[in-house]
Structure formats: structure tokens, C-alpha cells
Coordinates of C-alpha atoms and ligand atoms in Angstrom, one line a residue:
X1 CA 77.6 106.6 80.8
X2 CA 76.1 102.9 81.4
X3 CA 77.5 101.7 84.7
X4 CA 75.6 102.1 88.1
X5 CA 77.7 99.8 90.1
X6 CA 81.3 98.8 89.9
X7 CA 81.5 95.1 91.0
X8 CA 83.4 93.7 87.9
X9 CA 85.1 95.3 84.9
X10 CA 82.3 93.7 82.6
X11 CA 80.4 96.5 84.4
X12 CA 82.0 99.0 82.1
X13 CA 81.6 99.1 78.0
X14 CA 84.6 100.7 76.1
X15 CA 82.9 104.1 76.4
X16 CA 82.6 103.7 80.5
X17 CA 86.3 103.0 80.3
X18 CA 87.5 106.0 78.6
X19 CA 85.2 108.1 80.8
X20 CA 86.6 106.7 84.1
X21 CA 90.2 107.3 82.7
X22 CA 89.2 110.8 81.3
X23 CA 87.5 111.8 84.8
X24 CA 90.6 110.8 86.7
X25 CA 92.4 113.3 84.6
X26 CA 90.3 115.9 85.8
X27 CA 90.4 114.9 89.4
X28 CA 94.3 114.3 89.1
X29 CA 94.4 118.1 88.3
X30 CA 92.2 118.5 91.3
X31 CA 94.8 116.7 93.3
X32 CA 97.8 118.9 92.2
X33 CA 96.3 121.9 93.9
X34 CA 97.5 123.5 96.8
X35 CA 93.9 123.0 98.3
X36 CA 92.7 119.3 97.2
X37 CA 89.1 119.9 97.6
X38 CA 86.2 120.4 95.6
X39 CA 82.4 120.6 96.9
X40 CA 81.3 118.1 94.4
X41 CA 79.8 115.5 96.6
X42 CA 79.0 117.6 99.8
X43 CA 76.3 116.5 101.7
X44 CA 76.6 112.8 100.4
X45 CA 78.0 110.1 102.4
X46 CA 80.0 107.4 101.4
X47 CA 80.3 104.0 103.4
X48 CA 83.8 102.1 103.3
X49 CA 83.1 98.4 104.5
X50 CA 86.5 96.8 104.6
X51 CA 86.2 93.3 106.0
X52 CA 89.7 92.0 104.9
X53 CA 93.1 94.0 105.4
X54 CA 94.0 96.7 103.2
X55 CA 96.3 99.6 102.9
X56 CA 96.5 101.0 99.5
X57 CA 92.6 100.8 98.7
X58 CA 91.2 101.7 102.0
X59 CA 93.1 105.1 102.2
X60 CA 92.5 105.9 98.7
X61 CA 88.9 105.3 99.2
X62 CA 89.0 107.4 102.2
X63 CA 90.9 110.3 100.9
X64 CA 89.1 110.4 97.3
X65 CA 85.1 110.8 99.3
X66 CA 86.9 113.6 101.1
X67 CA 88.7 115.6 98.4
X68 CA 85.3 115.6 97.0
X69 CA 83.6 116.9 100.1
X70 CA 81.8 113.8 100.9
X71 CA 81.3 112.7 104.5
X72 CA 83.1 109.3 105.1
X73 CA 81.7 106.1 107.3
X74 CA 84.3 103.7 108.0
X75 CA 83.4 100.4 108.8
X76 CA 85.2 97.0 109.8
X77 CA 84.3 93.7 110.7
X78 CA 85.9 93.6 113.8
X79 CA 84.2 96.7 115.9
X80 CA 81.2 96.3 114.2
X81 CA 77.7 94.0 115.0
X82 CA 79.3 91.8 112.3
X83 CA 81.4 90.2 115.1
X84 CA 78.3 89.5 117.2
X85 CA 76.8 87.4 114.2
X86 CA 75.0 90.3 112.5
X87 CA 74.2 88.9 109.0
X88 CA 75.3 90.5 106.0
X89 CA 71.7 91.3 104.8
X90 CA 70.8 93.3 108.5
X91 CA 74.1 95.0 107.9
X92 CA 73.2 96.4 104.5
X93 CA 69.7 97.4 105.6
X94 CA 71.2 99.4 108.6
X95 CA 73.7 101.0 106.1
X96 CA 70.2 102.0 103.8
X97 CA 68.3 103.0 106.8
X98 CA 71.0 105.4 107.5
X99 CA 70.9 107.0 104.0
X100 CA 74.4 106.3 102.8
X101 CA 74.9 107.5 99.1
X102 CA 77.4 104.8 98.1
X103 CA 79.0 101.5 99.5
X104 CA 82.9 100.4 99.0
X105 CA 83.4 97.0 100.0
X106 CA 86.5 94.9 100.4
X107 CA 85.6 91.3 101.4
X108 CA 87.6 88.1 101.2
X109 CA 84.3 86.3 99.9
X110 CA 84.0 86.5 96.5
X111 CA 80.3 87.9 95.5
X112 CA 80.2 89.6 98.7
X113 CA 79.5 93.1 96.9
X114 CA 77.2 91.9 94.0
X115 CA 75.2 90.1 97.4
X116 CA 75.0 94.0 98.7
X117 CA 73.6 95.0 95.7
X118 CA 70.2 92.6 96.3
X119 CA 69.9 94.8 99.6
X120 CA 71.0 98.4 98.5
X121 CA 69.6 100.6 96.1
X122 CA 73.0 102.9 96.0
X123 CA 76.1 102.2 93.7
X124 CA 78.5 99.5 95.2
X125 CA 81.9 99.8 94.5
X126 CA 83.9 96.5 94.8
X127 CA 87.3 97.3 96.4
X128 CA 88.5 93.4 96.3
X129 CA 86.9 90.4 96.7
X130 CA 88.2 87.3 97.1
X131 CA 90.0 85.8 93.9
X132 CA 86.9 87.4 91.9
X133 CA 87.8 91.2 91.0
X134 CA 89.5 94.4 92.3
X135 CA 88.1 96.4 89.6
X136 CA 89.7 100.0 90.9
X137 CA 93.0 98.2 90.9
X138 CA 93.0 97.8 87.1
X139 CA 91.6 101.0 86.3
X140 CA 94.3 103.0 88.2
X141 CA 96.7 100.6 86.6
X142 CA 95.1 101.3 83.1
X143 CA 95.3 104.9 84.1
X144 CA 99.3 105.0 85.0
X145 CA 100.1 103.1 81.8
X146 CA 98.0 105.4 79.9
X147 CA 99.5 108.5 81.3
X148 CA 103.1 106.7 80.7
X149 CA 102.7 105.9 77.2
X150 CA 99.6 108.2 75.6
X151 CA 97.8 105.2 74.6
X152 CA 96.6 101.6 75.9
X153 CA 95.7 99.9 72.8
X154 CA 98.7 98.1 70.8
X155 CA 100.6 97.6 74.3
X156 CA 102.1 94.4 75.5
X157 CA 101.2 93.7 78.9
X158 CA 103.2 90.6 80.5
X159 CA 101.7 89.9 83.8
X160 CA 103.6 87.4 85.9
X161 CA 103.1 85.3 88.9
X162 CA 100.2 84.3 91.3
X163 CA 97.5 84.4 88.9
X164 CA 95.5 81.7 90.4
X165 CA 95.0 84.0 93.5
X166 CA 95.0 87.1 91.7
X167 CA 91.6 89.2 91.7
X168 CA 94.0 91.9 90.4
X169 CA 94.8 89.8 87.2
X170 CA 91.4 88.9 86.5
X171 CA 90.5 92.7 86.7
X172 CA 93.4 93.4 84.8
X173 CA 93.1 90.6 81.9
X174 CA 89.4 91.9 81.3
X175 CA 90.2 96.1 81.3
X176 CA 93.2 95.4 79.0
X177 CA 91.2 93.3 76.3
X178 CA 88.5 96.2 76.5
X179 CA 91.4 98.4 75.9
X180 CA 92.8 96.7 73.3
X181 CA 96.0 95.9 74.7
X182 CA 97.7 92.6 74.3
X183 CA 97.9 90.3 77.4
X184 CA 100.6 87.6 77.7
X185 CA 100.4 85.7 81.2
X186 CA 103.7 84.0 82.8
X187 CA 103.3 81.8 86.1
X188 CA 104.3 78.2 87.0
X189 CA 101.6 75.6 85.5
X190 CA 100.5 75.4 89.6
X191 CA 99.8 79.3 89.9
X192 CA 97.7 79.1 86.7
X193 CA 94.0 78.7 86.3
X194 CA 93.8 75.0 84.5
X195 CA 91.6 76.4 81.8
X196 CA 92.4 79.9 80.6
X197 CA 90.7 79.3 77.1
X198 CA 88.1 82.3 77.8
X199 CA 90.5 84.9 78.5
X200 CA 91.9 86.6 75.5
X201 CA 95.7 86.1 76.6
X202 CA 99.1 84.5 75.4
X203 CA 100.4 82.4 78.2
X204 CA 104.6 82.0 77.8
X205 CA 106.6 79.6 80.0
X206 CA 109.8 81.4 80.5
X207 CA 109.9 85.0 81.8
X208 CA 112.7 85.8 79.9
X209 CA 111.4 84.9 76.7
X210 CA 108.2 87.3 77.8
X211 CA 110.4 90.3 78.6
X212 CA 111.8 91.5 75.5
X213 CA 108.8 92.7 73.3
X214 CA 107.0 93.7 76.3
X215 CA 106.1 97.4 77.0
X216 CA 104.8 96.8 80.8
X217 CA 105.8 94.3 83.0
X218 CA 103.4 93.7 85.8
X219 CA 104.7 91.6 88.9
X220 CA 102.0 90.0 91.0
X221 CA 102.2 89.5 94.9
X222 CA 102.6 85.6 95.9
X223 CA 99.9 85.1 98.1
X224 CA 100.9 83.1 100.7
X225 CA 97.6 83.5 102.6
X226 CA 95.4 82.1 100.2
X227 CA 98.0 79.2 99.7
X228 CA 97.2 75.8 101.9
X229 CA 99.6 73.4 100.0
X230 CA 103.1 73.9 98.2
X231 CA 102.7 75.6 94.6
X232 CA 106.2 75.8 94.3
X233 CA 109.5 74.0 95.7
X234 CA 110.8 76.8 97.5
X235 CA 111.0 81.0 97.5
X236 CA 114.8 80.7 96.0
X237 CA 113.3 78.9 93.2
X238 CA 110.5 81.0 92.5
X239 CA 112.4 84.2 92.8
X240 CA 115.1 82.3 90.1
X241 CA 112.5 81.3 87.8
X242 CA 109.6 84.4 88.5
X243 CA 111.0 87.1 90.1
X244 CA 112.0 90.3 88.2
X245 CA 115.7 91.2 89.3
X246 CA 118.2 93.8 87.7
X247 CA 119.7 90.9 85.3
X248 CA 116.3 90.5 83.9
X249 CA 115.3 94.2 83.5
X250 CA 118.1 94.2 81.2
X251 CA 116.2 92.5 78.8
X252 CA 113.1 94.6 78.8
X253 CA 113.1 97.2 76.0
X254 CA 114.5 100.6 77.0
X255 CA 110.8 102.0 77.0
X256 CA 109.1 99.3 79.2
X257 CA 108.2 100.0 82.7
X258 CA 107.5 97.9 85.8
X259 CA 104.5 97.8 87.7
X260 CA 103.0 95.8 91.0
X261 CA 99.7 96.3 93.0
X262 CA 101.4 96.1 96.1
X263 CA 101.8 94.9 98.9
X264 CA 105.3 93.5 97.5
X265 CA 107.4 90.6 98.9
X266 CA 110.6 92.1 98.0
X267 CA 113.1 89.7 97.2
X268 CA 110.2 87.0 95.8
X269 CA 108.4 88.4 92.8
X270 CA 110.5 91.4 92.8
X271 CA 114.1 92.3 94.0
X272 CA 114.3 95.7 96.1
X273 CA 116.5 97.5 93.7
X274 CA 114.1 96.4 90.8
X275 CA 111.2 97.9 93.1
X276 CA 113.0 101.0 93.9
X277 CA 114.5 101.7 90.6
X278 CA 113.0 104.5 88.0
X279 CA 111.3 101.6 85.7
X280 CA 109.2 100.8 88.5
X281 CA 105.9 103.1 88.4
X282 CA 104.7 101.5 91.6
X283 CA 104.4 104.9 93.9
X284 CA 102.5 106.3 90.8
X285 CA 100.1 103.4 90.7
X286 CA 99.5 104.6 94.5
X287 CA 99.3 107.8 93.5
X288 CA 97.1 107.5 90.6
X289 CA 94.7 105.2 92.5
X290 CA 93.3 108.7 94.2
X291 CA 92.3 110.4 91.3
X292 CA 90.9 106.9 89.5
X293 CA 88.7 106.5 92.6
X294 CA 87.6 110.1 93.2
X295 CA 86.5 109.6 89.3
X296 CA 84.7 106.3 90.3
X297 CA 82.6 107.8 93.4
X298 CA 81.9 111.1 91.2
X299 CA 80.5 109.2 88.3
X300 CA 78.6 106.7 90.2
X301 CA 77.3 109.1 93.0
X302 CA 76.4 111.8 90.4
X303 CA 75.3 109.6 87.8
X304 CA 72.7 108.2 90.3
X305 CA 71.3 111.6 90.7
X306 CA 70.3 111.5 87.1
X307 CA 68.4 108.2 87.4
Ligands
CP401 N1 96.7 96.8 95.6 C1 95.9 96.2 97.0 O1 94.7 96.2 96.8 O2 96.7 96.5 97.8 P1 95.9 97.0 99.6 O3 95.7 95.3 99.6 O4 96.8 97.5 100.6 O5 94.7 97.7 99.2

């Protein structure tokens, strides 16, 4: 194991990726027990710092740490001395002085988790930073794909929607590339970064064309909170060209699955009937997020003991 932090997917090599996914399988087995708790991280403290709203990531990091018997400190900007103007550095030094063993951080500022690593000697896990990265989301998605198909190598994954604003897409593309999958992007030109030549992806203009030989269609949320101008003419137009509905679902091969990181805009990027269909593994993704985050916490905290 070579990684000592999880800021971005490029902290992992292919063996690390395999190790996280294999460890998550063990964690999944713990979560299937009647008593869903092991003493592995007893006496260790995990600090969850969430400076941006979250449901899935915040709750699953919380439950993941508790299932490993770690003590958990939950910290948000509101209600802390950050709201009085305390600097990020002083906040980090305060956590360090309290003897935390790992810090999980979500921030709307790209680079905040990396900045934290400069002030802390303990592992830092990025729970999503601005448009930059959301590595545990990508890992739980790959875990979900591997659990379903039994492999990642050779899969064709179509990622559709608001790619420019998506930290999930950035992590997902890197992780799928690492695993040997083919990545295909579909988006309006205004929602694609102007230069994707450094990414190992195919860009397809028409969603219908992309679906026919996809194994996974991964729909992204339209991130209205990050849009300060009109990126497409109307929501109806977007849904017609880039939304996944029952008609489009029929273009997918029978074995193909639908995924979405959540939260969803039902009726925009995905219709409710598709989101609730048996082809959609969206609740599996949420469930797998616990095992994958248990694996990341375990590997990083227990791994740092062997330094
Ligand atoms: N997928 C995801 O990051 O969801 P939350 O914003 O609810 O954590």
C-alpha cells in the first residue's frame, strides 16, 4: 500500500485501488452482520469537517467510523470558530492539538483538503472539494460496478451531464482509467471543459448513440448552485437531449445498469421511473459507500501506524 492520504484518485496506484475494493468487500461482510461493529479502530478519533452541505457522504463517513469503533467528532463551519473568522490553519492546528487520528473534509474550495495536509500529520480524506475531486464517490461507484459485473477492466461507462462542474466526474474518469475501463462523455458543449485532451475519454455528442453499447450509464446532477449564467436554453430542452427516460432506457443493452451519485434532480437528468427502476443501482451506491469509506478509514489509519 503506497497511499497515506486520499485527496485525489492520483494518490492511488492500481494495486491501492484493488486493495481498497477488496478491503471494502470485507467491510461489507461486517455491515451484513446483526451486530454491525468491530473494534478495529477503538481508541482512535476521526474528525469529520463538513463546510458544504452533504447527506450521503457525511452520514456514511460517520457510520463507517462508528462501525469500526472509532470516536467521531463532527465539525461544520456554522457553529464553530470558523464563523468568527478563525483561519483554516488555526482550525487545523486545533484539531492536531486534540490528537485526532484522521480528518475527513468537504469544502466548496478546491484545494482545501490538500491545504489541510500541510498542517496535519494524520491522514486527510477528501469528501469533495469544489469542482476538483470526490475520490470516495468514485471508489464506491467502482465497487458497485465490480460487485455487479465481477470486473472493471473492459467495461464501457458513459458519463452524461454537467461534467464541467463535476468533481465526481473528474474522480470517476481517473479511477475508471486506472481500472482499465473505457470512459465515454456526453454533455452539451457548454457543460464540457473546453479541453479534455488530457483525459483518456471518448466524447460523444448524442446520448442515444452512446447508449447502445454501454455497460453503465452514469447520470450527473445538473449543478444549478454552480451555474451563474445560462448553460442551456431550458430545463425541458436539457431533459429532452440529455435526460435518461424510459424511452432511452430501452436503447441500453439488457445487461446495462444506471447509476447516479445523488442528490438527483428527478425530471431533469433522470426521470423518476428510471431512478426507481430495477436497472438503477443508486441505493446500492449509497449502501456501498459505507463499506468503501470503512475500508479507506481502516487502511489509512491502521496503515499510518506501521510508518
Ligand atoms: N454524492 C454525494 O456526494 O452526495 P452528498 O452531497 O449528499 O454527500
